Amino acid sequence: SLYAPPLMTSLYALLRERCGLSLREAADLHGVSHDSVVSWSSGRRRPPTGVIAELRALYVRIENAADQIVAMADEAGPDITIELGLASDDAEAQSIGWPYVGAQAAALGVGAALIDNPVTIVPRGSTAATAAAADRHDRRRSRRD
């Protein structure tokens, strides 16, 4: 094959990428310098205790969100297009509980990969269906607060 996938040199790099985080976003998430994340990603240095656990916890959230997409598709039926709303920026992603748009996009991607339905990705709240889903999420969130 002409395509050779990039070599993963560390568990940290693998998890960071699966969580949809750029180097800058990971540095911000962990409260460290960009150079630290580059060192962890390359395998030159090991991340401090808790950093891998933090990424694993984020990936569990991604999997849980993907499970919700699967449930939505099961409820809708096999030929119904599933509309998924993606935050327009990091601030909006953070308002719905994701650290960055990339992490939410990772969740949508995993969910879309697990279903046979056609999928449309739209800006969150831009259609009646995504607006209704955003409203449901906001109501659930306000009940928890």
PDB file of C-alpha atoms in Angstrom:
ATOM      1  CA  SER A   1       0.000   0.000   0.000  1.00  0.00           C
ATOM      2  CA  LEU A   2       1.145   3.542  -0.708  1.00  0.00           C
ATOM      3  CA  TYR A   3      -0.268   4.881   2.552  1.00  0.00           C
ATOM      4  CA  ALA A   4       1.707   4.387   5.723  1.00  0.00           C
ATOM      5  CA  PRO A   5      -0.106   5.470   8.904  1.00  0.00           C
ATOM      6  CA  PRO A   6       1.791   7.774  11.237  1.00  0.00           C
ATOM      7  CA  LEU A   7       3.835   5.942  13.819  1.00  0.00           C
ATOM      8  CA  MET A   8       2.354   6.236  17.304  1.00  0.00           C
ATOM      9  CA  THR A   9       5.264   6.645  19.643  1.00  0.00           C
ATOM     10  CA  SER A  10       3.387   6.790  22.931  1.00  0.00           C
ATOM     11  CA  LEU A  11       0.202   5.781  24.653  1.00  0.00           C
ATOM     12  CA  TYR A  12      -0.324   9.452  25.397  1.00  0.00           C
ATOM     13  CA  ALA A  13      -0.252  10.360  21.673  1.00  0.00           C
ATOM     14  CA  LEU A  14      -2.681   7.574  20.836  1.00  0.00           C
ATOM     15  CA  LEU A  15      -5.189   8.601  23.507  1.00  0.00           C
ATOM     16  CA  ARG A  16      -4.847  12.327  22.764  1.00  0.00           C
ATOM     17  CA  GLU A  17      -5.573  11.755  19.098  1.00  0.00           C
ATOM     18  CA  ARG A  18      -8.493   9.394  19.809  1.00  0.00           C
ATOM     19  CA  CYS A  19      -9.948  12.105  22.042  1.00  0.00           C
ATOM     20  CA  GLY A  20      -9.792  14.584  19.166  1.00  0.00           C
ATOM     21  CA  LEU A  21      -7.339  16.913  20.910  1.00  0.00           C
ATOM     22  CA  SER A  22      -4.683  18.944  19.154  1.00  0.00           C
ATOM     23  CA  LEU A  23      -1.344  19.494  20.872  1.00  0.00           C
ATOM     24  CA  ARG A  24      -2.457  23.018  21.882  1.00  0.00           C
ATOM     25  CA  GLU A  25      -5.785  21.784  23.237  1.00  0.00           C
ATOM     26  CA  ALA A  26      -4.101  19.005  25.210  1.00  0.00           C
ATOM     27  CA  ALA A  27      -1.645  21.481  26.712  1.00  0.00           C
ATOM     28  CA  ASP A  28      -4.527  23.723  27.740  1.00  0.00           C
ATOM     29  CA  LEU A  29      -6.568  20.785  29.105  1.00  0.00           C
ATOM     30  CA  HIS A  30      -3.672  19.555  31.250  1.00  0.00           C
ATOM     31  CA  GLY A  31      -2.462  23.038  32.201  1.00  0.00           C
ATOM     32  CA  VAL A  32       1.028  22.473  30.829  1.00  0.00           C
ATOM     33  CA  SER A  33       3.219  23.878  28.070  1.00  0.00           C
ATOM     34  CA  HIS A  34       2.946  22.867  24.437  1.00  0.00           C
ATOM     35  CA  ASP A  35       6.506  21.490  24.706  1.00  0.00           C
ATOM     36  CA  SER A  36       5.451  19.133  27.517  1.00  0.00           C
ATOM     37  CA  VAL A  37       2.682  17.661  25.374  1.00  0.00           C
ATOM     38  CA  VAL A  38       5.081  17.292  22.430  1.00  0.00           C
ATOM     39  CA  SER A  39       7.521  15.436  24.712  1.00  0.00           C
ATOM     40  CA  TRP A  40       4.783  13.130  26.019  1.00  0.00           C
ATOM     41  CA  SER A  41       3.464  12.514  22.508  1.00  0.00           C
ATOM     42  CA  SER A  42       6.895  11.644  21.131  1.00  0.00           C
ATOM     43  CA  GLY A  43       7.630   9.320  24.027  1.00  0.00           C
ATOM     44  CA  ARG A  44      10.659  11.375  25.143  1.00  0.00           C
ATOM     45  CA  ARG A  45       9.031  11.964  28.525  1.00  0.00           C
ATOM     46  CA  ARG A  46       6.314  10.208  30.462  1.00  0.00           C
ATOM     47  CA  PRO A  47       3.288  12.259  31.440  1.00  0.00           C
ATOM     48  CA  PRO A  48       2.715  12.821  35.166  1.00  0.00           C
ATOM     49  CA  THR A  49       0.419  10.547  37.095  1.00  0.00           C
ATOM     50  CA  GLY A  50      -3.190  11.282  36.290  1.00  0.00           C
ATOM     51  CA  VAL A  51      -2.739  12.636  32.748  1.00  0.00           C
ATOM     52  CA  ILE A  52      -3.389   9.257  31.077  1.00  0.00           C
ATOM     53  CA  ALA A  53      -6.335   8.731  33.444  1.00  0.00           C
ATOM     54  CA  GLU A  54      -7.716  12.130  32.405  1.00  0.00           C
ATOM     55  CA  LEU A  55      -7.589  11.157  28.719  1.00  0.00           C
ATOM     56  CA  ARG A  56      -9.097   7.746  29.447  1.00  0.00           C
ATOM     57  CA  ALA A  57     -11.986   9.422  31.286  1.00  0.00           C
ATOM     58  CA  LEU A  58     -12.555  11.744  28.322  1.00  0.00           C
ATOM     59  CA  TYR A  59     -12.606   8.756  25.978  1.00  0.00           C
ATOM     60  CA  VAL A  60     -15.191   7.032  28.188  1.00  0.00           C
ATOM     61  CA  ARG A  61     -17.356  10.171  27.727  1.00  0.00           C
ATOM     62  CA  ILE A  62     -16.813   9.895  23.982  1.00  0.00           C
ATOM     63  CA  GLU A  63     -17.907   6.247  24.030  1.00  0.00           C
ATOM     64  CA  ASN A  64     -20.969   7.077  26.143  1.00  0.00           C
ATOM     65  CA  ALA A  65     -21.988   9.803  23.689  1.00  0.00           C
ATOM     66  CA  ALA A  66     -21.486   7.335  20.831  1.00  0.00           C
ATOM     67  CA  ASP A  67     -23.758   4.858  22.656  1.00  0.00           C
ATOM     68  CA  GLN A  68     -26.439   7.571  22.783  1.00  0.00           C
ATOM     69  CA  ILE A  69     -26.150   7.991  19.008  1.00  0.00           C
ATOM     70  CA  VAL A  70     -26.576   4.237  18.570  1.00  0.00           C
ATOM     71  CA  ALA A  71     -29.685   4.332  20.787  1.00  0.00           C
ATOM     72  CA  MET A  72     -31.056   7.260  18.789  1.00  0.00           C
ATOM     73  CA  ALA A  73     -30.521   5.340  15.538  1.00  0.00           C
ATOM     74  CA  ASP A  74     -32.157   2.211  16.977  1.00  0.00           C
ATOM     75  CA  GLU A  75     -35.181   4.259  18.015  1.00  0.00           C
ATOM     76  CA  ALA A  76     -35.405   6.055  14.655  1.00  0.00           C
ATOM     77  CA  GLY A  77     -35.225   2.988  12.445  1.00  0.00           C
ATOM     78  CA  PRO A  78     -32.736   1.855   9.805  1.00  0.00           C
ATOM     79  CA  ASP A  79     -33.466   4.243   6.914  1.00  0.00           C
ATOM     80  CA  ILE A  80     -33.916   7.451   8.895  1.00  0.00           C
ATOM     81  CA  THR A  81     -31.162  10.042   8.567  1.00  0.00           C
ATOM     82  CA  ILE A  82     -29.592  10.821  11.923  1.00  0.00           C
ATOM     83  CA  GLU A  83     -28.804  14.505  12.345  1.00  0.00           C
ATOM     84  CA  LEU A  84     -25.930  15.275  14.681  1.00  0.00           C
ATOM     85  CA  GLY A  85     -25.287  18.806  15.902  1.00  0.00           C
ATOM     86  CA  LEU A  86     -21.659  19.867  16.211  1.00  0.00           C
ATOM     87  CA  ALA A  87     -20.675  22.885  18.317  1.00  0.00           C
ATOM     88  CA  SER A  88     -19.500  25.815  16.221  1.00  0.00           C
ATOM     89  CA  ASP A  89     -16.542  26.661  18.471  1.00  0.00           C
ATOM     90  CA  ASP A  90     -14.777  25.623  21.671  1.00  0.00           C
ATOM     91  CA  ALA A  91     -16.866  27.970  23.826  1.00  0.00           C
ATOM     92  CA  GLU A  92     -20.071  26.316  22.627  1.00  0.00           C
ATOM     93  CA  ALA A  93     -18.534  22.858  23.075  1.00  0.00           C
ATOM     94  CA  GLN A  94     -17.580  23.780  26.643  1.00  0.00           C
ATOM     95  CA  SER A  95     -21.113  25.027  27.320  1.00  0.00           C
ATOM     96  CA  ILE A  96     -22.385  21.511  26.610  1.00  0.00           C
ATOM     97  CA  GLY A  97     -19.686  19.743  28.588  1.00  0.00           C
ATOM     98  CA  TRP A  98     -16.945  19.033  26.029  1.00  0.00           C
ATOM     99  CA  PRO A  99     -13.472  20.515  26.522  1.00  0.00           C
ATOM    100  CA  TYR A 100     -13.104  21.299  22.786  1.00  0.00           C
ATOM    101  CA  VAL A 101     -15.000  20.865  19.533  1.00  0.00           C
ATOM    102  CA  GLY A 102     -12.512  18.156  18.535  1.00  0.00           C
ATOM    103  CA  ALA A 103     -13.581  15.941  21.445  1.00  0.00           C
ATOM    104  CA  GLN A 104     -17.249  16.365  20.557  1.00  0.00           C
ATOM    105  CA  ALA A 105     -16.421  15.634  16.907  1.00  0.00           C
ATOM    106  CA  ALA A 106     -14.616  12.462  18.024  1.00  0.00           C
ATOM    107  CA  ALA A 107     -17.772  11.345  19.839  1.00  0.00           C
ATOM    108  CA  LEU A 108     -19.931  12.049  16.797  1.00  0.00           C
ATOM    109  CA  GLY A 109     -17.471  10.191  14.580  1.00  0.00           C
ATOM    110  CA  VAL A 110     -17.405   7.101  16.797  1.00  0.00           C
ATOM    111  CA  GLY A 111     -21.205   7.119  17.009  1.00  0.00           C
ATOM    112  CA  ALA A 112     -21.616   7.561  13.257  1.00  0.00           C
ATOM    113  CA  ALA A 113     -19.221   4.669  12.640  1.00  0.00           C
ATOM    114  CA  LEU A 114     -21.347   2.348  14.775  1.00  0.00           C
ATOM    115  CA  ILE A 115     -24.646   2.831  12.940  1.00  0.00           C
ATOM    116  CA  ASP A 116     -25.882   1.994   9.452  1.00  0.00           C
ATOM    117  CA  ASN A 117     -28.171   5.018   9.181  1.00  0.00           C
ATOM    118  CA  PRO A 118     -27.292   7.910   6.931  1.00  0.00           C
ATOM    119  CA  VAL A 119     -25.782  10.718   9.042  1.00  0.00           C
ATOM    120  CA  THR A 120     -25.788  14.479   8.566  1.00  0.00           C
ATOM    121  CA  ILE A 121     -23.495  16.693  10.649  1.00  0.00           C
ATOM    122  CA  VAL A 122     -24.917  20.199  11.122  1.00  0.00           C
ATOM    123  CA  PRO A 123     -24.086  23.188  13.311  1.00  0.00           C
ATOM    124  CA  ARG A 124     -25.644  22.599  16.739  1.00  0.00           C
ATOM    125  CA  GLY A 125     -29.078  24.225  17.002  1.00  0.00           C
ATOM    126  CA  SER A 126     -29.258  25.101  13.278  1.00  0.00           C
ATOM    127  CA  THR A 127     -32.230  22.851  12.522  1.00  0.00           C
ATOM    128  CA  ALA A 128     -35.403  21.964  14.386  1.00  0.00           C
ATOM    129  CA  ALA A 129     -34.017  18.552  15.351  1.00  0.00           C
ATOM    130  CA  THR A 130     -30.675  19.804  16.672  1.00  0.00           C
ATOM    131  CA  ALA A 131     -32.344  22.740  18.413  1.00  0.00           C
ATOM    132  CA  ALA A 132     -34.716  20.319  20.160  1.00  0.00           C
ATOM    133  CA  ALA A 133     -31.790  18.107  21.173  1.00  0.00           C
ATOM    134  CA  ALA A 134     -29.884  21.148  22.467  1.00  0.00           C
ATOM    135  CA  ASP A 135     -32.948  22.219  24.472  1.00  0.00           C
ATOM    136  CA  ARG A 136     -33.284  18.710  25.988  1.00  0.00           C
ATOM    137  CA  HIS A 137     -29.611  18.756  26.935  1.00  0.00           C
ATOM    138  CA  ASP A 138     -29.892  22.224  28.499  1.00  0.00           C
ATOM    139  CA  ARG A 139     -32.997  21.205  30.513  1.00  0.00           C
ATOM    140  CA  ARG A 140     -31.265  18.058  31.805  1.00  0.00           C
ATOM    141  CA  ARG A 141     -28.208  20.119  32.717  1.00  0.00           C
ATOM    142  CA  SER A 142     -30.234  22.762  34.591  1.00  0.00           C
ATOM    143  CA  ARG A 143     -32.001  20.038  36.604  1.00  0.00           C
ATOM    144  CA  ARG A 144     -28.588  18.678  37.711  1.00  0.00           C
ATOM    145  CA  ASP A 145     -27.302  22.142  38.723  1.00  0.00           C
TER     146      ASP A 145
END
